[in-house]
Coordinates of C-alpha atoms and ligand atoms in Angstrom, one line a residue:
M1 CA 0.0 -0.1 -0.1
A2 CA 2.5 2.6 0.9
E3 CA 4.3 2.3 -2.2
R4 CA 1.1 3.4 -4.1
M5 CA 0.2 6.1 -1.6
L6 CA 2.5 8.8 0.2
K7 CA 2.7 10.8 -3.1
F8 CA 2.7 14.2 -1.6
T9 CA 6.3 14.8 -1.8
D10 CA 6.7 14.2 -5.4
V11 CA 3.1 14.8 -6.8
P12 CA 2.0 18.5 -6.6
K13 CA -1.8 19.1 -5.6
A14 CA -3.7 19.7 -8.7
M15 CA -7.3 20.5 -9.4
P16 CA -9.4 19.6 -12.3
E17 CA -9.4 22.6 -15.0
K18 CA -11.4 25.3 -14.4
R19 CA -13.4 27.0 -17.2
E20 CA -11.9 30.3 -18.3
P21 CA -13.7 33.1 -16.9
E22 CA -14.6 34.5 -20.3
A23 CA -16.4 31.3 -20.9
R24 CA -18.1 31.1 -17.6
R25 CA -19.5 34.4 -17.8
T26 CA -21.8 33.2 -20.5
D27 CA -23.6 30.3 -19.1
F28 CA -24.8 28.7 -15.7
N29 CA -22.8 25.4 -16.1
E30 CA -20.2 24.5 -13.3
I31 CA -17.1 25.9 -13.6
Y32 CA -14.8 22.8 -12.7
Q33 CA -14.3 19.9 -14.9
E34 CA -14.4 16.2 -14.0
F35 CA -11.0 14.7 -13.0
A36 CA -10.1 12.2 -15.5
R37 CA -9.5 8.4 -14.0
E38 CA -5.5 8.8 -14.1
Q39 CA -5.8 12.1 -12.4
A40 CA -8.1 11.3 -9.8
A41 CA -6.2 8.1 -8.9
V42 CA -2.8 9.9 -8.7
Q43 CA -4.1 13.0 -6.6
A44 CA -6.0 10.2 -4.2
A45 CA -2.3 8.7 -4.0
R46 CA -1.0 11.9 -2.4
C47 CA -2.8 10.8 0.8
S48 CA -0.3 9.9 3.6
Q49 CA -3.0 7.4 5.4
C50 CA -2.9 9.1 8.4
G51 CA -3.2 7.0 11.6
V52 CA -5.5 9.7 13.0
P53 CA -7.0 11.4 10.2
Y54 CA -7.7 14.7 11.0
C55 CA -9.8 15.2 7.4
Q56 CA -12.3 12.6 8.6
I57 CA -12.5 14.0 12.0
H58 CA -13.3 17.5 10.6
C59 CA -15.7 16.0 8.2
P60 CA -19.4 16.5 9.8
L61 CA -20.4 13.1 8.4
H62 CA -17.1 11.5 9.5
N63 CA -16.5 9.9 6.0
N64 CA -13.9 7.4 5.9
I65 CA -11.7 9.4 3.7
P66 CA -8.6 7.7 3.7
D67 CA -10.0 4.2 2.6
W68 CA -11.8 5.7 -0.3
L69 CA -8.6 7.8 -1.3
R70 CA -6.7 4.7 -1.2
L71 CA -9.3 2.4 -3.2
T72 CA -9.0 5.2 -5.6
A73 CA -5.6 5.1 -6.1
E74 CA -5.8 1.5 -6.5
G75 CA -8.5 1.7 -9.1
R76 CA -11.2 0.0 -7.2
L77 CA -13.8 2.6 -7.7
E78 CA -16.9 0.7 -6.8
E79 CA -15.5 -0.3 -3.4
A80 CA -14.6 3.4 -3.0
Y81 CA -18.1 4.4 -3.9
E82 CA -19.9 2.0 -1.3
I83 CA -17.7 3.5 1.2
A84 CA -18.3 6.9 0.5
A85 CA -22.1 6.5 0.3
S86 CA -22.4 4.5 3.4
T87 CA -22.2 7.6 5.5
N88 CA -23.0 10.4 2.9
N89 CA -26.5 10.4 0.9
M90 CA -25.1 12.8 -1.4
P91 CA -21.5 12.5 -2.1
E92 CA -21.5 14.3 -5.5
V93 CA -23.1 17.1 -3.7
C94 CA -20.7 17.5 -0.9
G95 CA -17.8 17.1 -3.2
R96 CA -19.0 20.0 -5.2
I97 CA -20.2 22.5 -2.7
C98 CA -18.7 21.9 0.6
P99 CA -16.5 24.5 1.9
Q100 CA -13.8 21.9 2.0
D101 CA -11.0 24.6 3.0
R102 CA -12.9 25.0 6.4
L103 CA -13.6 21.4 6.7
C104 CA -11.8 18.1 5.5
E105 CA -9.2 19.5 3.4
G106 CA -8.5 22.6 5.6
N107 CA -7.4 20.2 8.1
C108 CA -5.1 17.5 6.0
V109 CA -2.2 17.2 7.9
I110 CA -0.3 17.6 4.6
E111 CA -1.7 21.1 4.4
K112 CA 1.2 22.6 6.0
G113 CA 3.9 21.8 3.8
F114 CA 2.5 20.3 0.7
E115 CA -1.2 21.7 0.3
S116 CA -3.9 19.3 1.2
V117 CA -5.2 16.3 -0.8
T118 CA -8.1 17.2 -3.0
I119 CA -10.7 15.4 -1.3
G120 CA -14.0 17.2 -2.2
T121 CA -12.9 16.5 -6.1
V122 CA -12.0 12.7 -5.8
E123 CA -15.5 12.6 -3.7
R124 CA -17.3 13.8 -6.5
F125 CA -15.0 11.9 -9.1
I126 CA -16.0 8.7 -7.3
T127 CA -19.7 9.4 -7.2
E128 CA -20.0 10.6 -10.8
T129 CA -18.3 7.7 -11.8
A130 CA -20.8 5.4 -9.7
W131 CA -23.8 7.3 -11.6
A132 CA -22.4 6.6 -14.8
E133 CA -21.7 2.9 -14.3
G134 CA -25.2 2.5 -12.2
W135 CA -23.6 1.6 -9.0
V136 CA -26.2 4.1 -7.4
K137 CA -29.2 2.5 -6.3
P138 CA -32.5 3.4 -5.2
P139 CA -33.2 2.9 -1.5
R140 CA -34.9 -0.5 -1.6
P141 CA -35.8 -2.0 2.0
R142 CA -35.0 -5.8 2.6
R143 CA -38.4 -5.7 4.2
E144 CA -41.5 -3.3 4.1
R145 CA -42.6 -2.0 7.5
P146 CA -46.3 -0.7 8.1
E147 CA -45.3 2.5 10.0
S148 CA -45.1 5.6 8.1
V149 CA -43.1 8.9 9.0
G150 CA -43.9 12.4 7.3
I151 CA -41.0 14.7 6.7
V152 CA -41.9 18.5 6.2
G153 CA -39.2 19.7 3.8
A154 CA -37.5 18.1 0.5
G155 CA -34.3 20.0 1.2
P156 CA -30.7 17.9 1.8
G157 CA -31.9 17.3 5.4
G158 CA -35.2 16.2 4.7
L159 CA -34.1 13.8 1.7
A160 CA -31.1 12.4 3.6
A161 CA -33.6 11.5 6.3
A162 CA -36.3 10.2 4.0
E163 CA -33.5 7.9 2.3
Q164 CA -32.1 6.3 5.5
L165 CA -35.9 5.7 6.8
R166 CA -36.9 4.3 3.4
R167 CA -33.9 1.8 3.6
K168 CA -35.2 0.7 6.9
G169 CA -38.8 -0.2 5.3
Y170 CA -40.7 2.8 6.6
Q171 CA -43.3 4.2 4.5
V172 CA -42.0 7.7 4.0
H173 CA -44.0 10.9 2.6
V174 CA -42.1 14.0 2.0
Y175 CA -44.2 17.5 2.1
D176 CA -42.9 20.4 0.5
R177 CA -44.5 23.7 -0.7
H178 CA -42.3 24.1 -3.6
D179 CA -42.8 22.1 -7.0
R180 CA -39.5 20.7 -7.1
V181 CA -37.6 18.5 -4.7
G182 CA -34.2 20.0 -3.4
G183 CA -34.7 22.9 -1.2
L184 CA -32.0 25.3 -1.4
L185 CA -30.0 22.8 -3.7
I186 CA -32.5 23.4 -6.7
Y187 CA -33.9 27.0 -5.8
G188 CA -30.9 28.6 -3.7
I189 CA -27.8 27.7 -5.3
P190 CA -27.0 28.5 -8.8
G191 CA -26.2 26.1 -11.4
F192 CA -22.6 27.3 -11.9
K193 CA -21.9 25.8 -8.2
L194 CA -24.5 22.7 -8.6
E195 CA -25.8 22.0 -11.9
K196 CA -29.7 21.0 -11.5
D197 CA -29.5 17.5 -13.1
V198 CA -27.4 16.6 -10.2
V199 CA -30.3 17.4 -8.1
L200 CA -33.0 16.2 -10.2
R201 CA -31.6 12.9 -10.8
R202 CA -31.5 12.2 -6.8
W203 CA -35.0 13.1 -6.7
R204 CA -35.9 10.4 -9.1
L205 CA -34.0 7.8 -7.3
L206 CA -35.6 8.5 -4.3
E207 CA -39.1 8.3 -5.9
E208 CA -37.9 4.9 -7.6
G209 CA -37.3 3.5 -4.0
G210 CA -40.8 4.2 -3.1
I211 CA -40.7 7.6 -1.1
T212 CA -43.8 9.5 -1.7
F213 CA -43.6 13.3 -2.5
H214 CA -46.3 15.8 -2.1
L215 CA -45.3 18.7 -3.7
N216 CA -47.0 22.3 -3.7
F217 CA -47.9 21.3 -0.2
E218 CA -47.4 23.9 2.4
V219 CA -47.9 22.6 5.8
G220 CA -49.5 25.3 7.6
R221 CA -51.9 26.0 4.4
D222 CA -52.7 22.7 3.3
A223 CA -52.7 20.8 6.7
S224 CA -51.6 21.8 10.0
L225 CA -48.9 19.8 12.0
E226 CA -51.4 18.3 14.3
E227 CA -53.3 16.8 11.3
L228 CA -50.0 15.5 9.7
R229 CA -49.5 14.3 13.3
G230 CA -52.4 12.1 12.9
R231 CA -51.5 10.5 9.6
H232 CA -48.0 9.4 10.6
D233 CA -46.0 7.6 13.3
A234 CA -43.5 10.4 13.5
I235 CA -42.9 13.6 12.0
L236 CA -39.7 15.4 10.8
I237 CA -39.6 19.1 10.5
A238 CA -36.8 20.0 8.0
T239 CA -38.2 23.4 6.7
G240 CA -34.8 25.7 6.7
V241 CA -34.4 29.4 7.3
Y242 CA -36.2 31.7 4.8
K243 CA -36.9 34.8 6.8
A244 CA -34.4 37.6 5.1
R245 CA -32.6 39.9 7.4
E246 CA -33.8 43.2 6.9
L247 CA -31.6 46.4 6.5
M248 CA -32.6 49.6 8.3
A249 CA -31.7 52.4 5.7
P250 CA -33.9 55.3 4.4
G251 CA -34.7 54.4 0.8
V252 CA -34.9 50.3 1.1
G253 CA -38.5 50.5 0.0
L254 CA -37.4 52.0 -3.2
G255 CA -38.2 49.6 -6.3
N256 CA -35.3 47.4 -7.6
V257 CA -33.8 46.8 -4.0
V258 CA -34.8 43.2 -3.6
P259 CA -34.0 40.2 -1.1
A260 CA -31.3 37.7 -2.4
L261 CA -33.2 34.7 -2.5
D262 CA -36.2 36.1 -4.6
Y263 CA -33.4 36.9 -7.1
L264 CA -31.7 33.6 -6.9
V265 CA -35.0 31.5 -6.8
A266 CA -36.0 33.6 -10.3
S267 CA -32.6 32.9 -11.9
N268 CA -32.8 29.3 -10.8
R269 CA -36.4 29.0 -11.9
K270 CA -35.6 30.5 -15.2
G271 CA -32.7 28.1 -16.0
L272 CA -35.2 25.0 -15.3
G273 CA -37.4 26.5 -18.1
D274 CA -40.2 28.1 -15.9
S275 CA -42.1 31.2 -17.1
V276 CA -41.0 33.7 -14.0
P277 CA -43.0 37.0 -14.6
A278 CA -40.4 39.1 -12.1
F279 CA -37.9 38.0 -14.6
E280 CA -39.6 38.7 -17.5
D281 CA -40.6 42.1 -16.5
G282 CA -37.0 42.9 -15.9
S283 CA -37.4 43.6 -12.0
L284 CA -35.4 40.6 -11.0
D285 CA -33.0 40.5 -14.0
A286 CA -29.5 41.9 -13.9
N287 CA -29.3 42.4 -17.7
G288 CA -28.0 45.5 -18.6
K289 CA -27.9 47.2 -15.1
R290 CA -25.3 48.1 -12.6
V291 CA -25.9 46.0 -9.8
V292 CA -25.0 46.4 -6.1
V293 CA -25.0 43.2 -4.1
I294 CA -24.8 43.8 0.1
G295 CA -23.1 41.3 2.1
G296 CA -20.3 39.0 2.4
G297 CA -21.6 35.3 2.7
D298 CA -22.2 32.7 0.3
T299 CA -25.3 34.1 -0.9
A300 CA -24.0 37.2 -1.6
M301 CA -21.4 35.8 -3.8
D302 CA -24.2 33.4 -5.6
C303 CA -25.8 36.7 -6.4
V304 CA -22.8 38.7 -7.5
R305 CA -21.8 35.7 -9.9
T306 CA -25.6 35.3 -11.0
A307 CA -25.6 38.9 -12.0
V308 CA -22.5 38.4 -14.3
R309 CA -24.0 35.8 -16.2
Q310 CA -27.4 37.8 -16.5
G311 CA -25.2 40.7 -18.4
A312 CA -24.8 43.0 -15.7
T313 CA -22.9 46.1 -17.2
S314 CA -21.3 46.3 -13.8
V315 CA -21.3 44.1 -10.6
K316 CA -20.1 45.5 -7.0
C317 CA -20.2 43.6 -3.5
L318 CA -20.3 45.9 -0.7
Y319 CA -19.2 44.2 2.6
R320 CA -18.5 46.1 6.0
R321 CA -15.5 44.1 7.1
D322 CA -12.4 43.3 5.1
R323 CA -11.5 40.3 2.7
A324 CA -9.8 38.4 5.4
N325 CA -13.0 38.8 7.8
M326 CA -15.7 37.9 5.4
P327 CA -18.1 34.8 6.1
G328 CA -18.0 33.9 2.4
S329 CA -15.6 31.2 1.2
Q330 CA -12.5 32.7 -0.2
R331 CA -12.4 30.3 -3.1
E332 CA -15.6 31.8 -4.2
V333 CA -14.5 35.3 -4.0
R334 CA -11.4 34.4 -6.1
N335 CA -13.9 33.0 -8.9
A336 CA -16.0 36.0 -8.7
E337 CA -13.1 38.6 -8.9
E338 CA -12.1 36.3 -12.1
E339 CA -15.4 37.0 -13.4
G340 CA -15.5 40.8 -13.1
V341 CA -16.9 41.4 -9.9
E342 CA -15.6 44.5 -7.9
F343 CA -15.3 43.9 -4.2
V344 CA -15.7 47.2 -2.1
W345 CA -14.6 46.2 1.3
L346 CA -15.0 48.1 4.5
S347 CA -18.1 49.9 3.2
A348 CA -21.9 49.8 4.5
P349 CA -25.0 51.2 2.9
E350 CA -26.2 54.5 4.8
A351 CA -28.9 55.1 2.6
F352 CA -30.8 54.3 -1.1
V353 CA -31.3 57.1 -3.4
G354 CA -33.7 57.4 -6.2
E355 CA -37.3 58.7 -7.2
D356 CA -39.4 55.2 -7.5
T357 CA -36.7 53.0 -8.3
V358 CA -33.2 52.8 -6.7
A359 CA -30.5 54.8 -8.7
G360 CA -27.7 54.7 -6.3
V361 CA -26.5 53.4 -2.7
R362 CA -24.9 56.0 -0.2
I363 CA -21.9 54.1 1.5
I364 CA -19.8 55.0 4.2
R365 CA -16.3 53.7 4.9
M366 CA -15.6 51.5 8.0
H367 CA -12.3 50.5 9.9
L368 CA -12.1 47.7 12.0
G369 CA -12.1 48.5 15.6
I370 CA -11.6 46.3 18.8
A371 CA -12.9 42.7 19.1
D372 CA -16.4 42.4 20.7
A373 CA -17.4 39.2 22.7
T374 CA -17.3 36.6 19.8
G375 CA -13.7 37.8 19.0
R376 CA -14.6 39.8 15.7
Q377 CA -13.3 43.1 15.2
V378 CA -16.3 45.6 15.1
P379 CA -16.7 47.9 11.9
V380 CA -16.6 51.5 12.8
P381 CA -17.6 54.2 10.5
I382 CA -15.2 56.6 9.4
E383 CA -16.9 60.3 9.6
G384 CA -17.0 62.3 6.3
S385 CA -16.1 59.4 4.5
A386 CA -19.7 58.9 2.5
A387 CA -19.8 58.3 -1.1
T388 CA -22.7 57.4 -3.7
I389 CA -22.3 54.3 -5.7
E390 CA -24.7 54.3 -8.7
A391 CA -27.2 51.1 -9.3
D392 CA -29.9 50.1 -10.9
L393 CA -30.3 46.9 -9.1
V394 CA -29.7 46.3 -5.5
I395 CA -29.6 43.2 -4.1
K396 CA -29.7 42.3 -0.1
A397 CA -27.8 39.3 0.9
L398 CA -27.9 39.8 5.2
G399 CA -28.5 36.3 5.9
F400 CA -31.7 34.5 7.0
D401 CA -33.5 34.0 10.4
P402 CA -36.3 31.2 10.7
E403 CA -39.9 32.0 10.2
D404 CA -42.2 31.5 13.1
V405 CA -43.2 28.1 13.0
P406 CA -45.0 27.5 15.8
A407 CA -47.5 30.1 14.5
L408 CA -47.3 29.0 10.8
F409 CA -47.8 25.4 11.8
G410 CA -50.4 26.0 14.2
A411 CA -48.8 24.7 17.0
P412 CA -48.2 27.1 19.7
E413 CA -46.5 24.5 21.9
L414 CA -43.7 23.8 19.6
K415 CA -40.9 25.1 21.4
V416 CA -38.3 27.4 20.0
T417 CA -35.0 28.9 21.0
R418 CA -34.8 32.8 21.3
W419 CA -33.3 32.9 17.8
G420 CA -36.7 31.1 16.8
T421 CA -35.3 27.9 15.7
I422 CA -36.7 24.6 16.8
R423 CA -35.6 23.3 20.1
A424 CA -34.7 19.8 19.7
E425 CA -33.3 17.7 22.3
L426 CA -29.8 16.7 22.1
A427 CA -30.0 13.3 23.2
T428 CA -33.2 12.1 21.1
G429 CA -33.7 14.8 18.4
M430 CA -37.4 15.0 19.4
T431 CA -39.0 18.6 20.0
S432 CA -41.1 19.5 22.6
L433 CA -43.8 17.6 20.7
D434 CA -44.0 14.0 21.3
G435 CA -43.0 12.4 17.8
V436 CA -42.0 15.4 16.1
F437 CA -38.3 15.7 15.3
A438 CA -36.4 18.4 13.9
A439 CA -33.0 18.7 11.7
G440 CA -31.1 21.2 9.4
D441 CA -31.2 24.9 9.3
I442 CA -34.4 25.1 11.1
V443 CA -32.5 23.8 14.1
R444 CA -29.2 25.0 13.6
G445 CA -29.5 28.4 11.8
A446 CA -28.5 29.1 8.5
S447 CA -25.5 26.4 7.9
L448 CA -24.4 24.0 5.5
V449 CA -25.5 21.1 3.4
V450 CA -23.3 18.5 5.0
W451 CA -24.5 19.6 8.2
A452 CA -28.3 19.3 7.1
I453 CA -27.2 15.7 5.9
R454 CA -25.8 14.8 8.9
D455 CA -28.6 16.2 10.8
G456 CA -31.1 14.3 8.7
R457 CA -29.2 11.2 9.3
D458 CA -29.2 11.3 13.0
A459 CA -33.1 12.1 12.7
A460 CA -33.6 8.9 11.0
E461 CA -31.8 6.9 13.6
A462 CA -33.8 8.9 16.3
I463 CA -37.1 8.2 14.6
H464 CA -36.7 4.5 14.4
S465 CA -35.7 4.1 17.8
Y466 CA -38.6 6.0 18.7
I467 CA -41.3 4.2 16.4
Q468 CA -39.8 0.8 17.5
A469 CA -40.1 1.6 21.3
K470 CA -43.6 2.9 20.1
I471 CA -44.5 -0.4 18.8
G472 CA -43.0 -2.5 21.4
A473 CA -40.1 -4.0 19.4
A474 CA -36.8 -4.7 21.3
P475 CA -34.4 -1.8 20.5
V476 CA -32.9 -2.3 17.1
K477 CA -30.0 -0.2 15.6
L478 CA -30.2 -1.1 12.0
A479 CA -26.8 -0.5 9.9
S480 CA -27.5 2.5 7.7
Ligands
FAD1 P1 -33.7 23.8 3.0 O1 -32.7 23.2 2.1 O2 -33.9 25.0 3.1 O3 -34.9 23.0 2.6 C1 -36.2 23.1 3.2 C2 -37.1 22.7 2.2 O4 -38.5 22.9 3.4 C3 -37.5 23.7 1.2 O5 -37.7 23.0 0.2 C4 -39.0 24.4 1.6 O6 -39.6 24.5 0.3 C5 -39.5 23.5 2.4 N1 -40.5 24.3 3.5 C6 -40.5 25.1 4.1 N2 -41.2 25.6 5.1 C7 -42.5 24.5 4.5 C8 -43.7 24.2 4.8 N3 -44.3 25.2 5.7 N4 -44.3 23.1 4.2 C9 -43.8 22.8 3.2 N5 -42.4 22.7 3.0 C10 -41.6 23.8 3.6 N6 -24.4 25.4 1.8 C11 -23.1 24.7 1.6 O7 -22.7 23.7 1.9 N7 -22.4 25.2 0.3 C12 -22.6 26.2 -0.2 O8 -22.0 26.3 -1.2 C13 -24.1 26.9 0.0 N8 -24.5 27.7 -0.7 C14 -25.6 28.4 -0.4 C15 -26.2 29.3 -1.5 C16 -27.3 30.1 -0.9 C17 -27.7 31.3 -1.7 C18 -28.0 29.7 0.3 C19 -29.2 30.4 0.6 C20 -27.3 28.8 0.8 C21 -26.4 28.1 0.7 N9 -25.9 27.0 1.5 C22 -24.8 26.4 1.1 C23 -26.8 26.6 2.7 C24 -27.4 25.5 2.4 O9 -28.1 25.6 1.3 C25 -28.4 25.1 3.7 O10 -27.6 24.8 4.8 C26 -29.1 23.5 3.4 O11 -29.9 23.7 2.2 C27 -30.0 23.7 4.6 O12 -30.7 22.1 4.3 P2 -32.4 22.2 5.0 O13 -32.7 20.7 4.4 O14 -32.2 22.3 6.6 O15 -33.3 23.1 4.5
SF4_2 FE1 -15.1 17.2 2.8 FE2 -17.9 18.0 2.7 FE3 -17.0 15.4 1.6 FE4 -16.9 15.8 4.1 S1 -18.7 15.6 3.0 S2 -15.3 14.8 2.9 S3 -16.2 17.9 4.4 S4 -16.3 17.7 0.8
SF4_3 FE1 -4.8 11.8 3.8 FE2 -4.8 14.6 4.6 FE3 -6.5 12.9 5.7 FE4 -4.3 12.5 6.3 S1 -5.7 14.2 6.9 S2 -5.5 10.7 5.7 S3 -3.2 12.8 4.4 S4 -6.3 13.3 3.2

């Protein structure tokens, strides 16, 4: 084994080819090409097969990374896939959009002197190969169980739970207010990070495995939580967080000052071939406009890069801290800069100017002051530094909070935290309502796909134990 592995001293880190910015700017296709088989094997062989693999410890799913890297280096791809899929319901998605620099790759021990192993790209390669070879199979249980589980929300958290429960034989019903499955994977995250076919084929697979989807079904409107509790033996709430944080500034109500998710959903729907009136009438289309995006997270990065592709005449991103202190991934900032986005660091909007529609953003420059209780330096306005940036479309990307789920679901006894996220017991994953569980962003607050998958898998285990205890079966822990 050692002969084949440990190549990090001889073989430099290499990523698959990235499309040229000029080509990227004209479409919504992913920007990274696929590894060729030999490249994947060579890059996987850089792994030093650590006794204590920090990559695995820092992957929220504790993926068995060293093993699938070794099998990839040996050309045993089907086995590599089996191992990758045993801990992750969407390895091809995580391989594409996990912030690996903060998780597995950022903790790879060879990172210090030699640059990390390209873990995410190999994970994607293994799973894409598995799809192409027909190794990815629907979740077909060995035996059916009569008990049913209702899952509210078809995002990664809900889908991971649905697959795990179906594998155990439960009758799984997923309810979502959208007309397609995937949550933010389908309507939030743009195609240049995650092409939509990748999400759609997972949907088809889960349907083939016998999971029932009830789409255009909004809990709170089409049924109350109580009604769903009456239909199923257990319920999982995985509804994500969607209330956009607002900006308190004069002129924020002007036309063409829009929330990020409205903008991204319109663009994604357009890409999927839907008719989108707000896009067609131009109000959510950046074409020919000077665009200003406010925010420094991943959502802001997705907005600026979408605006470039829609043909904006200029795209600026305002963020009140500096590059080193922004929450978004540095990789995405580099990609945005390559595509022509201008970052206006250390600046915050003071007011929006214009008659009916926005014509400009008055900004004030900031400097970073002393750190607050969280350890982050607080941005402090610099007096007399105001300036105006011209804009025809302003996109607010300041983050998301949970909606008022107890009120929306007609379930005031469902307990939430002071941030509005659903309170779920750490030990059991259960909420304050018997048999009602919760997972993903609605429990954590806005987070990551990989954490939603992890939570969904944990919730599936908890639901299984709960139902088995309820029906009086001896506690069983089935292998996932
Ligand atoms: P969601 O994906 O939000 O899914 C929740 C589902 O519940 C939705 O389909 C919704 O329609 C449904 N729902 C809500 N209320 C109801 C109701 N009352 N009745 C029925 N259905 C309902 N993470 C990464 O790891 N990498 C990234 O690059 C990344 N980029 C992102 C870009 C953007 C623009 C955004 C907004 C987020 C991004 N994230 C990224 C975060 C990631 O998408 C989320 O953490 C993840 O999708 C959360 O999964 P979830 O299943 O908890 O919720
Ligand atoms: Fe890394 Fe994410 Fe894959 Fe885990 S799931 S190995 S963090 S890319
Ligand atoms: Fe391989 Fe890096 Fe993980 Fe060590 S930390 S096992 S070198 S990928």
